[in-house]
JSON list of C-alpha atoms in Angstrom, two decimals:
[
{"chain": "A", "resi": 1, "resn": "SER", "atom": "CA", "xyz": [-2.40, -18.11, -5.53]},
{"chain": "A", "resi": 2, "resn": "ALA", "atom": "CA", "xyz": [-4.55, -15.91, -3.69]},
{"chain": "A", "resi": 3, "resn": "VAL", "atom": "CA", "xyz": [-4.13, -14.68, -0.05]},
{"chain": "A", "resi": 4, "resn": "ILE", "atom": "CA", "xyz": [-7.13, -14.90, 2.50]},
{"chain": "A", "resi": 5, "resn": "SER", "atom": "CA", "xyz": [-7.24, -12.95, 5.98]},
{"chain": "A", "resi": 6, "resn": "GLN", "atom": "CA", "xyz": [-9.47, -14.20, 8.80]},
{"chain": "A", "resi": 7, "resn": "LYS", "atom": "CA", "xyz": [-10.98, -11.87, 11.35]},
{"chain": "A", "resi": 8, "resn": "PRO", "atom": "CA", "xyz": [-11.01, -12.67, 14.30]},
{"chain": "A", "resi": 9, "resn": "SER", "atom": "CA", "xyz": [-7.83, -14.86, 14.86]},
{"chain": "A", "resi": 10, "resn": "ARG", "atom": "CA", "xyz": [-9.22, -16.47, 17.61]},
{"chain": "A", "resi": 11, "resn": "ASP", "atom": "CA", "xyz": [-11.55, -15.03, 20.47]},
{"chain": "A", "resi": 12, "resn": "ILE", "atom": "CA", "xyz": [-12.95, -16.19, 23.91]},
{"chain": "A", "resi": 13, "resn": "CYS", "atom": "CA", "xyz": [-16.54, -16.24, 24.52]},
{"chain": "A", "resi": 14, "resn": "GLN", "atom": "CA", "xyz": [-19.35, -17.35, 26.72]},
{"chain": "A", "resi": 15, "resn": "ARG", "atom": "CA", "xyz": [-21.76, -19.86, 25.56]},
{"chain": "A", "resi": 16, "resn": "GLY", "atom": "CA", "xyz": [-25.59, -18.54, 24.20]},
{"chain": "A", "resi": 17, "resn": "THR", "atom": "CA", "xyz": [-23.67, -15.46, 22.35]},
{"chain": "A", "resi": 18, "resn": "SER", "atom": "CA", "xyz": [-22.83, -15.27, 18.71]},
{"chain": "A", "resi": 19, "resn": "LEU", "atom": "CA", "xyz": [-19.67, -14.94, 17.08]},
{"chain": "A", "resi": 20, "resn": "THR", "atom": "CA", "xyz": [-19.21, -13.00, 13.32]},
{"chain": "A", "resi": 21, "resn": "ILE", "atom": "CA", "xyz": [-15.81, -14.08, 11.28]},
{"chain": "A", "resi": 22, "resn": "GLN", "atom": "CA", "xyz": [-15.07, -12.34, 8.18]},
{"chain": "A", "resi": 23, "resn": "CYS", "atom": "CA", "xyz": [-12.87, -13.72, 5.42]},
{"chain": "A", "resi": 24, "resn": "GLN", "atom": "CA", "xyz": [-11.68, -11.44, 2.96]},
{"chain": "A", "resi": 25, "resn": "VAL", "atom": "CA", "xyz": [-9.27, -12.66, -0.28]},
{"chain": "A", "resi": 26, "resn": "ASP", "atom": "CA", "xyz": [-7.17, -10.37, -2.11]},
{"chain": "A", "resi": 27, "resn": "SER", "atom": "CA", "xyz": [-8.50, -10.97, -5.45]},
{"chain": "A", "resi": 28, "resn": "GLN", "atom": "CA", "xyz": [-11.81, -12.41, -7.33]},
{"chain": "A", "resi": 29, "resn": "VAL", "atom": "CA", "xyz": [-12.32, -15.64, -6.73]},
{"chain": "A", "resi": 30, "resn": "THR", "atom": "CA", "xyz": [-15.07, -18.26, -7.32]},
{"chain": "A", "resi": 31, "resn": "MET", "atom": "CA", "xyz": [-15.77, -20.56, -5.06]},
{"chain": "A", "resi": 32, "resn": "MET", "atom": "CA", "xyz": [-15.47, -19.69, -0.95]},
{"chain": "A", "resi": 33, "resn": "PHE", "atom": "CA", "xyz": [-15.94, -22.70, 1.03]},
{"chain": "A", "resi": 34, "resn": "TRP", "atom": "CA", "xyz": [-16.07, -22.50, 5.47]},
{"chain": "A", "resi": 35, "resn": "TYR", "atom": "CA", "xyz": [-14.58, -25.27, 7.19]},
{"chain": "A", "resi": 36, "resn": "ARG", "atom": "CA", "xyz": [-14.53, -26.39, 10.72]},
{"chain": "A", "resi": 37, "resn": "GLN", "atom": "CA", "xyz": [-11.67, -27.84, 12.56]},
{"chain": "A", "resi": 38, "resn": "GLN", "atom": "CA", "xyz": [-12.93, -29.99, 16.06]},
{"chain": "A", "resi": 39, "resn": "PRO", "atom": "CA", "xyz": [-9.94, -30.30, 18.98]},
{"chain": "A", "resi": 40, "resn": "GLY", "atom": "CA", "xyz": [-7.49, -32.72, 17.13]},
{"chain": "A", "resi": 41, "resn": "GLN", "atom": "CA", "xyz": [-9.75, -33.56, 14.65]},
{"chain": "A", "resi": 42, "resn": "SER", "atom": "CA", "xyz": [-9.74, -33.50, 10.84]},
{"chain": "A", "resi": 43, "resn": "LEU", "atom": "CA", "xyz": [-11.51, -30.63, 8.61]},
{"chain": "A", "resi": 44, "resn": "THR", "atom": "CA", "xyz": [-15.21, -30.61, 7.95]},
{"chain": "A", "resi": 45, "resn": "LEU", "atom": "CA", "xyz": [-17.14, -28.88, 5.33]},
{"chain": "A", "resi": 46, "resn": "ILE", "atom": "CA", "xyz": [-19.75, -26.73, 6.72]},
{"chain": "A", "resi": 47, "resn": "ALA", "atom": "CA", "xyz": [-21.22, -25.02, 3.60]},
{"chain": "A", "resi": 48, "resn": "THR", "atom": "CA", "xyz": [-20.29, -23.53, 0.53]},
{"chain": "A", "resi": 49, "resn": "ALA", "atom": "CA", "xyz": [-20.47, -19.89, 0.60]},
{"chain": "A", "resi": 50, "resn": "ASN", "atom": "CA", "xyz": [-22.30, -18.53, -2.66]},
{"chain": "A", "resi": 51, "resn": "GLN", "atom": "CA", "xyz": [-21.85, -14.89, -3.97]},
{"chain": "A", "resi": 52, "resn": "GLY", "atom": "CA", "xyz": [-25.61, -13.66, -4.03]},
{"chain": "A", "resi": 53, "resn": "SER", "atom": "CA", "xyz": [-27.63, -16.48, -2.92]},
{"chain": "A", "resi": 54, "resn": "GLU", "atom": "CA", "xyz": [-27.85, -18.32, 0.09]},
{"chain": "A", "resi": 55, "resn": "ALA", "atom": "CA", "xyz": [-24.56, -20.43, 1.13]},
{"chain": "A", "resi": 56, "resn": "THR", "atom": "CA", "xyz": [-25.18, -24.86, 0.54]},
{"chain": "A", "resi": 57, "resn": "TYR", "atom": "CA", "xyz": [-24.70, -26.20, 3.72]},
{"chain": "A", "resi": 58, "resn": "GLU", "atom": "CA", "xyz": [-23.44, -29.99, 4.23]},
{"chain": "A", "resi": 59, "resn": "SER", "atom": "CA", "xyz": [-25.01, -32.42, 6.08]},
{"chain": "A", "resi": 60, "resn": "GLY", "atom": "CA", "xyz": [-25.49, -31.92, 9.68]},
{"chain": "A", "resi": 61, "resn": "PHE", "atom": "CA", "xyz": [-25.12, -27.97, 9.53]},
{"chain": "A", "resi": 62, "resn": "VAL", "atom": "CA", "xyz": [-27.79, -25.76, 9.59]},
{"chain": "A", "resi": 63, "resn": "ILE", "atom": "CA", "xyz": [-28.36, -22.29, 8.27]},
{"chain": "A", "resi": 64, "resn": "ASP", "atom": "CA", "xyz": [-29.71, -21.16, 11.50]},
{"chain": "A", "resi": 65, "resn": "LYS", "atom": "CA", "xyz": [-26.78, -22.14, 13.53]},
{"chain": "A", "resi": 66, "resn": "PHE", "atom": "CA", "xyz": [-24.36, -20.79, 10.93]},
{"chain": "A", "resi": 67, "resn": "PRO", "atom": "CA", "xyz": [-25.72, -18.02, 8.96]},
{"chain": "A", "resi": 68, "resn": "ILE", "atom": "CA", "xyz": [-23.15, -17.36, 6.12]},
{"chain": "A", "resi": 69, "resn": "SER", "atom": "CA", "xyz": [-23.22, -14.05, 3.76]},
{"chain": "A", "resi": 70, "resn": "ARG", "atom": "CA", "xyz": [-21.00, -13.89, 0.80]},
{"chain": "A", "resi": 71, "resn": "PRO", "atom": "CA", "xyz": [-21.92, -9.86, -0.37]},
{"chain": "A", "resi": 72, "resn": "ASN", "atom": "CA", "xyz": [-19.16, -9.88, -2.98]},
{"chain": "A", "resi": 73, "resn": "LEU", "atom": "CA", "xyz": [-16.07, -12.12, -4.75]},
{"chain": "A", "resi": 74, "resn": "THR", "atom": "CA", "xyz": [-13.52, -11.89, -2.22]},
{"chain": "A", "resi": 75, "resn": "PHE", "atom": "CA", "xyz": [-15.57, -11.42, 1.20]},
{"chain": "A", "resi": 76, "resn": "SER", "atom": "CA", "xyz": [-17.34, -13.78, 3.07]},
{"chain": "A", "resi": 77, "resn": "THR", "atom": "CA", "xyz": [-18.46, -14.26, 7.08]},
{"chain": "A", "resi": 78, "resn": "LEU", "atom": "CA", "xyz": [-19.84, -17.21, 9.32]},
{"chain": "A", "resi": 79, "resn": "THR", "atom": "CA", "xyz": [-21.49, -16.30, 12.34]},
{"chain": "A", "resi": 80, "resn": "VAL", "atom": "CA", "xyz": [-21.06, -19.20, 14.24]},
{"chain": "A", "resi": 81, "resn": "SER", "atom": "CA", "xyz": [-24.57, -18.83, 16.95]},
{"chain": "A", "resi": 82, "resn": "ASN", "atom": "CA", "xyz": [-26.18, -19.42, 19.95]},
{"chain": "A", "resi": 83, "resn": "MET", "atom": "CA", "xyz": [-22.59, -21.02, 21.09]},
{"chain": "A", "resi": 84, "resn": "SER", "atom": "CA", "xyz": [-21.98, -23.66, 23.35]},
{"chain": "A", "resi": 85, "resn": "PRO", "atom": "CA", "xyz": [-18.65, -25.14, 24.60]},
{"chain": "A", "resi": 86, "resn": "GLU", "atom": "CA", "xyz": [-19.46, -28.38, 21.41]},
{"chain": "A", "resi": 87, "resn": "ASP", "atom": "CA", "xyz": [-18.60, -24.93, 19.01]},
{"chain": "A", "resi": 88, "resn": "SER", "atom": "CA", "xyz": [-15.44, -24.75, 20.38]},
{"chain": "A", "resi": 89, "resn": "SER", "atom": "CA", "xyz": [-13.10, -25.28, 17.03]},
{"chain": "A", "resi": 90, "resn": "ILE", "atom": "CA", "xyz": [-10.65, -23.73, 14.82]},
{"chain": "A", "resi": 91, "resn": "TYR", "atom": "CA", "xyz": [-12.43, -22.31, 11.83]},
{"chain": "A", "resi": 92, "resn": "LEU", "atom": "CA", "xyz": [-11.07, -21.67, 8.63]},
{"chain": "A", "resi": 93, "resn": "CYS", "atom": "CA", "xyz": [-12.23, -20.37, 5.40]},
{"chain": "A", "resi": 94, "resn": "SER", "atom": "CA", "xyz": [-10.87, -21.20, 1.94]},
{"chain": "A", "resi": 95, "resn": "SER", "atom": "CA", "xyz": [-11.08, -20.45, -1.84]},
{"chain": "A", "resi": 96, "resn": "ILE", "atom": "CA", "xyz": [-10.54, -21.20, -5.32]},
{"chain": "A", "resi": 97, "resn": "ALA", "atom": "CA", "xyz": [-9.02, -18.95, -7.79]},
{"chain": "A", "resi": 98, "resn": "GLY", "atom": "CA", "xyz": [-9.34, -20.58, -10.72]},
{"chain": "A", "resi": 99, "resn": "GLY", "atom": "CA", "xyz": [-8.68, -24.47, -11.40]},
{"chain": "A", "resi": 100, "resn": "GLU", "atom": "CA", "xyz": [-9.20, -26.44, -8.54]},
{"chain": "A", "resi": 101, "resn": "THR", "atom": "CA", "xyz": [-6.97, -25.75, -5.93]},
{"chain": "A", "resi": 102, "resn": "GLN", "atom": "CA", "xyz": [-7.96, -24.46, -2.33]},
{"chain": "A", "resi": 103, "resn": "TYR", "atom": "CA", "xyz": [-6.23, -21.69, -0.10]},
{"chain": "A", "resi": 104, "resn": "PHE", "atom": "CA", "xyz": [-6.95, -21.60, 2.70]},
{"chain": "A", "resi": 105, "resn": "GLY", "atom": "CA", "xyz": [-7.07, -18.83, 5.64]},
{"chain": "A", "resi": 106, "resn": "PRO", "atom": "CA", "xyz": [-5.31, -18.78, 9.40]},
{"chain": "A", "resi": 107, "resn": "GLY", "atom": "CA", "xyz": [-8.46, -19.96, 10.79]},
{"chain": "A", "resi": 108, "resn": "THR", "atom": "CA", "xyz": [-10.09, -18.66, 13.67]},
{"chain": "A", "resi": 109, "resn": "ARG", "atom": "CA", "xyz": [-9.65, -20.25, 17.44]},
{"chain": "A", "resi": 110, "resn": "LEU", "atom": "CA", "xyz": [-12.71, -19.82, 18.67]},
{"chain": "A", "resi": 111, "resn": "LEU", "atom": "CA", "xyz": [-13.03, -21.18, 22.86]},
{"chain": "A", "resi": 112, "resn": "VAL", "atom": "CA", "xyz": [-16.67, -21.34, 24.19]},
{"chain": "A", "resi": 113, "resn": "LEU", "atom": "CA", "xyz": [-16.84, -21.37, 28.40]},
{"chain": "B", "resi": 1, "resn": "GLY", "atom": "CA", "xyz": [-19.41, -41.26, -1.44]},
{"chain": "B", "resi": 2, "resn": "ASN", "atom": "CA", "xyz": [-15.39, -40.40, -1.91]},
{"chain": "B", "resi": 3, "resn": "SER", "atom": "CA", "xyz": [-13.69, -41.12, 1.07]},
{"chain": "B", "resi": 4, "resn": "VAL", "atom": "CA", "xyz": [-10.36, -40.47, 2.18]},
{"chain": "B", "resi": 5, "resn": "THR", "atom": "CA", "xyz": [-7.84, -42.61, 5.00]},
{"chain": "B", "resi": 6, "resn": "GLN", "atom": "CA", "xyz": [-4.92, -42.58, 6.08]},
{"chain": "B", "resi": 7, "resn": "MET", "atom": "CA", "xyz": [-2.31, -43.99, 8.39]},
{"chain": "B", "resi": 8, "resn": "GLU", "atom": "CA", "xyz": [-2.51, -43.35, 12.03]},
{"chain": "B", "resi": 9, "resn": "GLY", "atom": "CA", "xyz": [-0.11, -40.79, 13.76]},
{"chain": "B", "resi": 10, "resn": "PRO", "atom": "CA", "xyz": [1.91, -39.99, 15.53]},
{"chain": "B", "resi": 11, "resn": "VAL", "atom": "CA", "xyz": [4.45, -40.62, 13.68]},
{"chain": "B", "resi": 12, "resn": "THR", "atom": "CA", "xyz": [8.37, -39.87, 15.39]},
{"chain": "B", "resi": 13, "resn": "LEU", "atom": "CA", "xyz": [11.11, -39.67, 13.32]},
{"chain": "B", "resi": 14, "resn": "SER", "atom": "CA", "xyz": [14.73, -39.19, 14.14]},
{"chain": "B", "resi": 15, "resn": "GLU", "atom": "CA", "xyz": [16.01, -36.17, 11.64]},
{"chain": "B", "resi": 16, "resn": "GLU", "atom": "CA", "xyz": [17.40, -37.42, 8.28]},
{"chain": "B", "resi": 17, "resn": "ALA", "atom": "CA", "xyz": [15.43, -40.20, 8.70]},
{"chain": "B", "resi": 18, "resn": "PHE", "atom": "CA", "xyz": [13.06, -41.19, 5.61]},
{"chain": "B", "resi": 19, "resn": "LEU", "atom": "CA", "xyz": [9.30, -40.50, 6.06]},
{"chain": "B", "resi": 20, "resn": "THR", "atom": "CA", "xyz": [6.79, -42.40, 4.71]},
{"chain": "B", "resi": 21, "resn": "ILE", "atom": "CA", "xyz": [2.61, -41.43, 5.53]},
{"chain": "B", "resi": 22, "resn": "ASN", "atom": "CA", "xyz": [0.45, -43.40, 3.88]},
{"chain": "B", "resi": 23, "resn": "CYS", "atom": "CA", "xyz": [-2.93, -42.32, 1.78]},
{"chain": "B", "resi": 24, "resn": "THR", "atom": "CA", "xyz": [-5.28, -44.52, 0.60]},
{"chain": "B", "resi": 25, "resn": "TYR", "atom": "CA", "xyz": [-8.98, -43.21, -1.03]},
{"chain": "B", "resi": 26, "resn": "THR", "atom": "CA", "xyz": [-12.00, -43.74, -1.97]},
{"chain": "B", "resi": 27, "resn": "ALA", "atom": "CA", "xyz": [-13.22, -41.84, -5.38]},
{"chain": "B", "resi": 28, "resn": "THR", "atom": "CA", "xyz": [-16.15, -42.68, -7.88]},
{"chain": "B", "resi": 29, "resn": "GLY", "atom": "CA", "xyz": [-14.93, -39.96, -10.80]},
{"chain": "B", "resi": 30, "resn": "TYR", "atom": "CA", "xyz": [-11.32, -39.01, -11.40]},
{"chain": "B", "resi": 31, "resn": "PRO", "atom": "CA", "xyz": [-10.31, -36.86, -8.38]},
{"chain": "B", "resi": 32, "resn": "SER", "atom": "CA", "xyz": [-7.72, -34.56, -7.84]},
{"chain": "B", "resi": 33, "resn": "LEU", "atom": "CA", "xyz": [-5.24, -35.35, -5.13]},
{"chain": "B", "resi": 34, "resn": "PHE", "atom": "CA", "xyz": [-3.62, -33.17, -2.43]},
{"chain": "B", "resi": 35, "resn": "TRP", "atom": "CA", "xyz": [-1.03, -33.03, 0.55]},
{"chain": "B", "resi": 36, "resn": "TYR", "atom": "CA", "xyz": [-1.91, -29.86, 3.02]},
{"chain": "B", "resi": 37, "resn": "VAL", "atom": "CA", "xyz": [0.10, -28.87, 6.13]},
{"chain": "B", "resi": 38, "resn": "GLN", "atom": "CA", "xyz": [-0.72, -27.27, 9.24]},
{"chain": "B", "resi": 39, "resn": "TYR", "atom": "CA", "xyz": [2.41, -26.26, 11.33]},
{"chain": "B", "resi": 40, "resn": "PRO", "atom": "CA", "xyz": [1.36, -25.40, 15.68]},
{"chain": "B", "resi": 41, "resn": "GLY", "atom": "CA", "xyz": [-1.16, -22.76, 15.57]},
{"chain": "B", "resi": 42, "resn": "GLU", "atom": "CA", "xyz": [-1.50, -21.91, 11.89]},
{"chain": "B", "resi": 43, "resn": "GLY", "atom": "CA", "xyz": [-3.74, -22.94, 9.31]},
{"chain": "B", "resi": 44, "resn": "LEU", "atom": "CA", "xyz": [-3.71, -24.83, 6.10]},
{"chain": "B", "resi": 45, "resn": "GLN", "atom": "CA", "xyz": [-1.13, -24.81, 3.81]},
{"chain": "B", "resi": 46, "resn": "LEU", "atom": "CA", "xyz": [-0.96, -26.42, 0.58]},
{"chain": "B", "resi": 47, "resn": "LEU", "atom": "CA", "xyz": [1.75, -28.97, 0.30]},
{"chain": "B", "resi": 48, "resn": "LEU", "atom": "CA", "xyz": [1.74, -30.44, -3.22]},
{"chain": "B", "resi": 49, "resn": "LYS", "atom": "CA", "xyz": [-0.73, -32.17, -6.15]},
{"chain": "B", "resi": 50, "resn": "ALA", "atom": "CA", "xyz": [-1.20, -34.34, -8.80]},
{"chain": "B", "resi": 51, "resn": "THR", "atom": "CA", "xyz": [-4.20, -34.43, -11.05]},
{"chain": "B", "resi": 52, "resn": "LYS", "atom": "CA", "xyz": [-4.32, -37.41, -13.11]},
{"chain": "B", "resi": 53, "resn": "ALA", "atom": "CA", "xyz": [-3.26, -40.72, -12.49]},
{"chain": "B", "resi": 54, "resn": "ASP", "atom": "CA", "xyz": [0.46, -40.78, -12.46]},
{"chain": "B", "resi": 55, "resn": "ASP", "atom": "CA", "xyz": [1.09, -37.62, -11.56]},
{"chain": "B", "resi": 56, "resn": "LYS", "atom": "CA", "xyz": [3.57, -37.07, -9.36]},
{"chain": "B", "resi": 57, "resn": "GLY", "atom": "CA", "xyz": [3.24, -33.86, -7.24]},
{"chain": "B", "resi": 58, "resn": "SER", "atom": "CA", "xyz": [6.41, -32.36, -5.59]},
{"chain": "B", "resi": 59, "resn": "ASN", "atom": "CA", "xyz": [7.54, -29.35, -2.49]},
{"chain": "B", "resi": 60, "resn": "LYS", "atom": "CA", "xyz": [10.12, -28.94, -0.50]},
{"chain": "B", "resi": 61, "resn": "GLY", "atom": "CA", "xyz": [11.60, -32.19, -0.59]},
{"chain": "B", "resi": 62, "resn": "PHE", "atom": "CA", "xyz": [8.41, -34.06, -0.37]},
{"chain": "B", "resi": 63, "resn": "GLU", "atom": "CA", "xyz": [6.85, -35.68, -2.85]},
{"chain": "B", "resi": 64, "resn": "ALA", "atom": "CA", "xyz": [3.64, -37.90, -3.79]},
{"chain": "B", "resi": 65, "resn": "THR", "atom": "CA", "xyz": [2.68, -40.14, -7.09]},
{"chain": "B", "resi": 66, "resn": "TYR", "atom": "CA", "xyz": [-0.93, -40.70, -8.02]},
{"chain": "B", "resi": 67, "resn": "ARG", "atom": "CA", "xyz": [-1.49, -44.19, -8.52]},
{"chain": "B", "resi": 68, "resn": "LYS", "atom": "CA", "xyz": [-5.02, -45.35, -9.70]},
{"chain": "B", "resi": 69, "resn": "GLU", "atom": "CA", "xyz": [-4.17, -48.69, -9.32]},
{"chain": "B", "resi": 70, "resn": "THR", "atom": "CA", "xyz": [-3.58, -48.46, -6.00]},
{"chain": "B", "resi": 71, "resn": "THR", "atom": "CA", "xyz": [-5.56, -45.65, -5.25]},
{"chain": "B", "resi": 72, "resn": "SER", "atom": "CA", "xyz": [-3.35, -44.36, -2.86]},
{"chain": "B", "resi": 73, "resn": "PHE", "atom": "CA", "xyz": [-0.97, -41.00, -2.99]},
{"chain": "B", "resi": 74, "resn": "HIS", "atom": "CA", "xyz": [1.27, -41.58, -0.34]},
{"chain": "B", "resi": 75, "resn": "LEU", "atom": "CA", "xyz": [3.88, -38.93, 1.41]},
{"chain": "B", "resi": 76, "resn": "GLU", "atom": "CA", "xyz": [7.80, -39.59, 1.06]},
{"chain": "B", "resi": 77, "resn": "LYS", "atom": "CA", "xyz": [10.60, -37.40, 1.74]},
{"chain": "B", "resi": 78, "resn": "GLY", "atom": "CA", "xyz": [14.18, -38.59, 1.62]},
{"chain": "B", "resi": 79, "resn": "SER", "atom": "CA", "xyz": [15.36, -37.28, 4.94]},
{"chain": "B", "resi": 80, "resn": "VAL", "atom": "CA", "xyz": [12.92, -35.02, 7.28]},
{"chain": "B", "resi": 81, "resn": "GLN", "atom": "CA", "xyz": [14.26, -31.78, 9.41]},
{"chain": "B", "resi": 82, "resn": "VAL", "atom": "CA", "xyz": [13.32, -31.08, 13.10]},
{"chain": "B", "resi": 83, "resn": "SER", "atom": "CA", "xyz": [11.07, -27.92, 10.65]},
{"chain": "B", "resi": 84, "resn": "ASP", "atom": "CA", "xyz": [9.02, -29.78, 9.49]},
{"chain": "B", "resi": 85, "resn": "SER", "atom": "CA", "xyz": [7.26, -31.30, 12.44]},
{"chain": "B", "resi": 86, "resn": "ALA", "atom": "CA", "xyz": [3.15, -30.77, 11.64]},
{"chain": "B", "resi": 87, "resn": "VAL", "atom": "CA", "xyz": [-0.13, -32.64, 10.76]},
{"chain": "B", "resi": 88, "resn": "TYR", "atom": "CA", "xyz": [-0.43, -33.61, 7.11]},
{"chain": "B", "resi": 89, "resn": "PHE", "atom": "CA", "xyz": [-3.30, -34.11, 5.43]},
{"chain": "B", "resi": 90, "resn": "CYS", "atom": "CA", "xyz": [-4.67, -35.97, 2.68]},
{"chain": "B", "resi": 91, "resn": "ALA", "atom": "CA", "xyz": [-7.57, -34.62, 0.56]},
{"chain": "B", "resi": 92, "resn": "LEU", "atom": "CA", "xyz": [-9.34, -35.02, -2.87]},
{"chain": "B", "resi": 93, "resn": "SER", "atom": "CA", "xyz": [-11.60, -32.96, -4.30]},
{"chain": "B", "resi": 94, "resn": "ASP", "atom": "CA", "xyz": [-13.50, -33.51, -8.15]},
{"chain": "B", "resi": 95, "resn": "ARG", "atom": "CA", "xyz": [-15.42, -31.50, -10.58]},
{"chain": "B", "resi": 96, "resn": "ASP", "atom": "CA", "xyz": [-18.56, -33.80, -10.12]},
{"chain": "B", "resi": 97, "resn": "SER", "atom": "CA", "xyz": [-18.34, -32.18, -6.08]},
{"chain": "B", "resi": 98, "resn": "SER", "atom": "CA", "xyz": [-17.65, -28.62, -7.02]},
{"chain": "B", "resi": 99, "resn": "TYR", "atom": "CA", "xyz": [-14.91, -29.26, -5.79]},
{"chain": "B", "resi": 100, "resn": "LYS", "atom": "CA", "xyz": [-15.53, -30.16, -2.11]},
{"chain": "B", "resi": 101, "resn": "LEU", "atom": "CA", "xyz": [-12.29, -31.63, -0.70]},
{"chain": "B", "resi": 102, "resn": "ILE", "atom": "CA", "xyz": [-12.37, -34.83, 1.67]},
{"chain": "B", "resi": 103, "resn": "PHE", "atom": "CA", "xyz": [-9.99, -34.47, 4.22]},
{"chain": "B", "resi": 104, "resn": "GLY", "atom": "CA", "xyz": [-8.13, -37.66, 6.07]},
{"chain": "B", "resi": 105, "resn": "SER", "atom": "CA", "xyz": [-7.96, -37.78, 9.85]},
{"chain": "B", "resi": 106, "resn": "GLY", "atom": "CA", "xyz": [-4.71, -36.71, 9.59]},
{"chain": "B", "resi": 107, "resn": "THR", "atom": "CA", "xyz": [-0.88, -37.38, 10.40]},
{"chain": "B", "resi": 108, "resn": "ARG", "atom": "CA", "xyz": [1.22, -36.20, 13.30]},
{"chain": "B", "resi": 109, "resn": "LEU", "atom": "CA", "xyz": [4.73, -36.14, 12.32]},
{"chain": "B", "resi": 110, "resn": "LEU", "atom": "CA", "xyz": [7.41, -34.92, 15.18]},
{"chain": "B", "resi": 111, "resn": "VAL", "atom": "CA", "xyz": [10.87, -34.98, 14.05]},
{"chain": "B", "resi": 112, "resn": "ARG", "atom": "CA", "xyz": [13.73, -34.85, 16.75]},
{"chain": "B", "resi": 113, "resn": "PRO", "atom": "CA", "xyz": [16.95, -33.78, 16.25]}
]
């Protein structure tokens, strides 16, 4: 299984600012995903990060709010733009190396004041 | 569309008790089924998986059997430990949905000594 790291692990931000979260995988992977976990809730898929092209967003999520980059097969970023307290969540990236099993990073805990 | 339903938590057990967490699913195709575990303050870890009907996934004393006839994937453990206290998520994915994970709501397990 791939080992996934995320930076930062946690942050406290002011409303109206933006935060970029980095996701690094220790091997080349075919697919990368970004999920949001709101407090006490389950995980919701934000988007699939496509290498070399625009991300594919799920219903309710838009590129202007959550721009995503994936410049190569081991790295992706998620930006949370123009933050409000409702964006306070854990943001997790995951990857599929082969087959269909997703492995997750440790998450980024974001608090927006 | 695909969906996953889990039993409501929290589930509180004494150490060495038997654990069952119910999970049922709705899917149009032939999904793979997963149990993930989230320990306090951590990301998601894959606990076990099953990719076709009648498969049994097992890990760390936990088991779940893919039952197509009842569309279920219940998680069981014969004797829980305090260290098993965590949130457990049932999830499914399939090729037709580009392997996106659909999660249940999560079940919090608290094991008391």
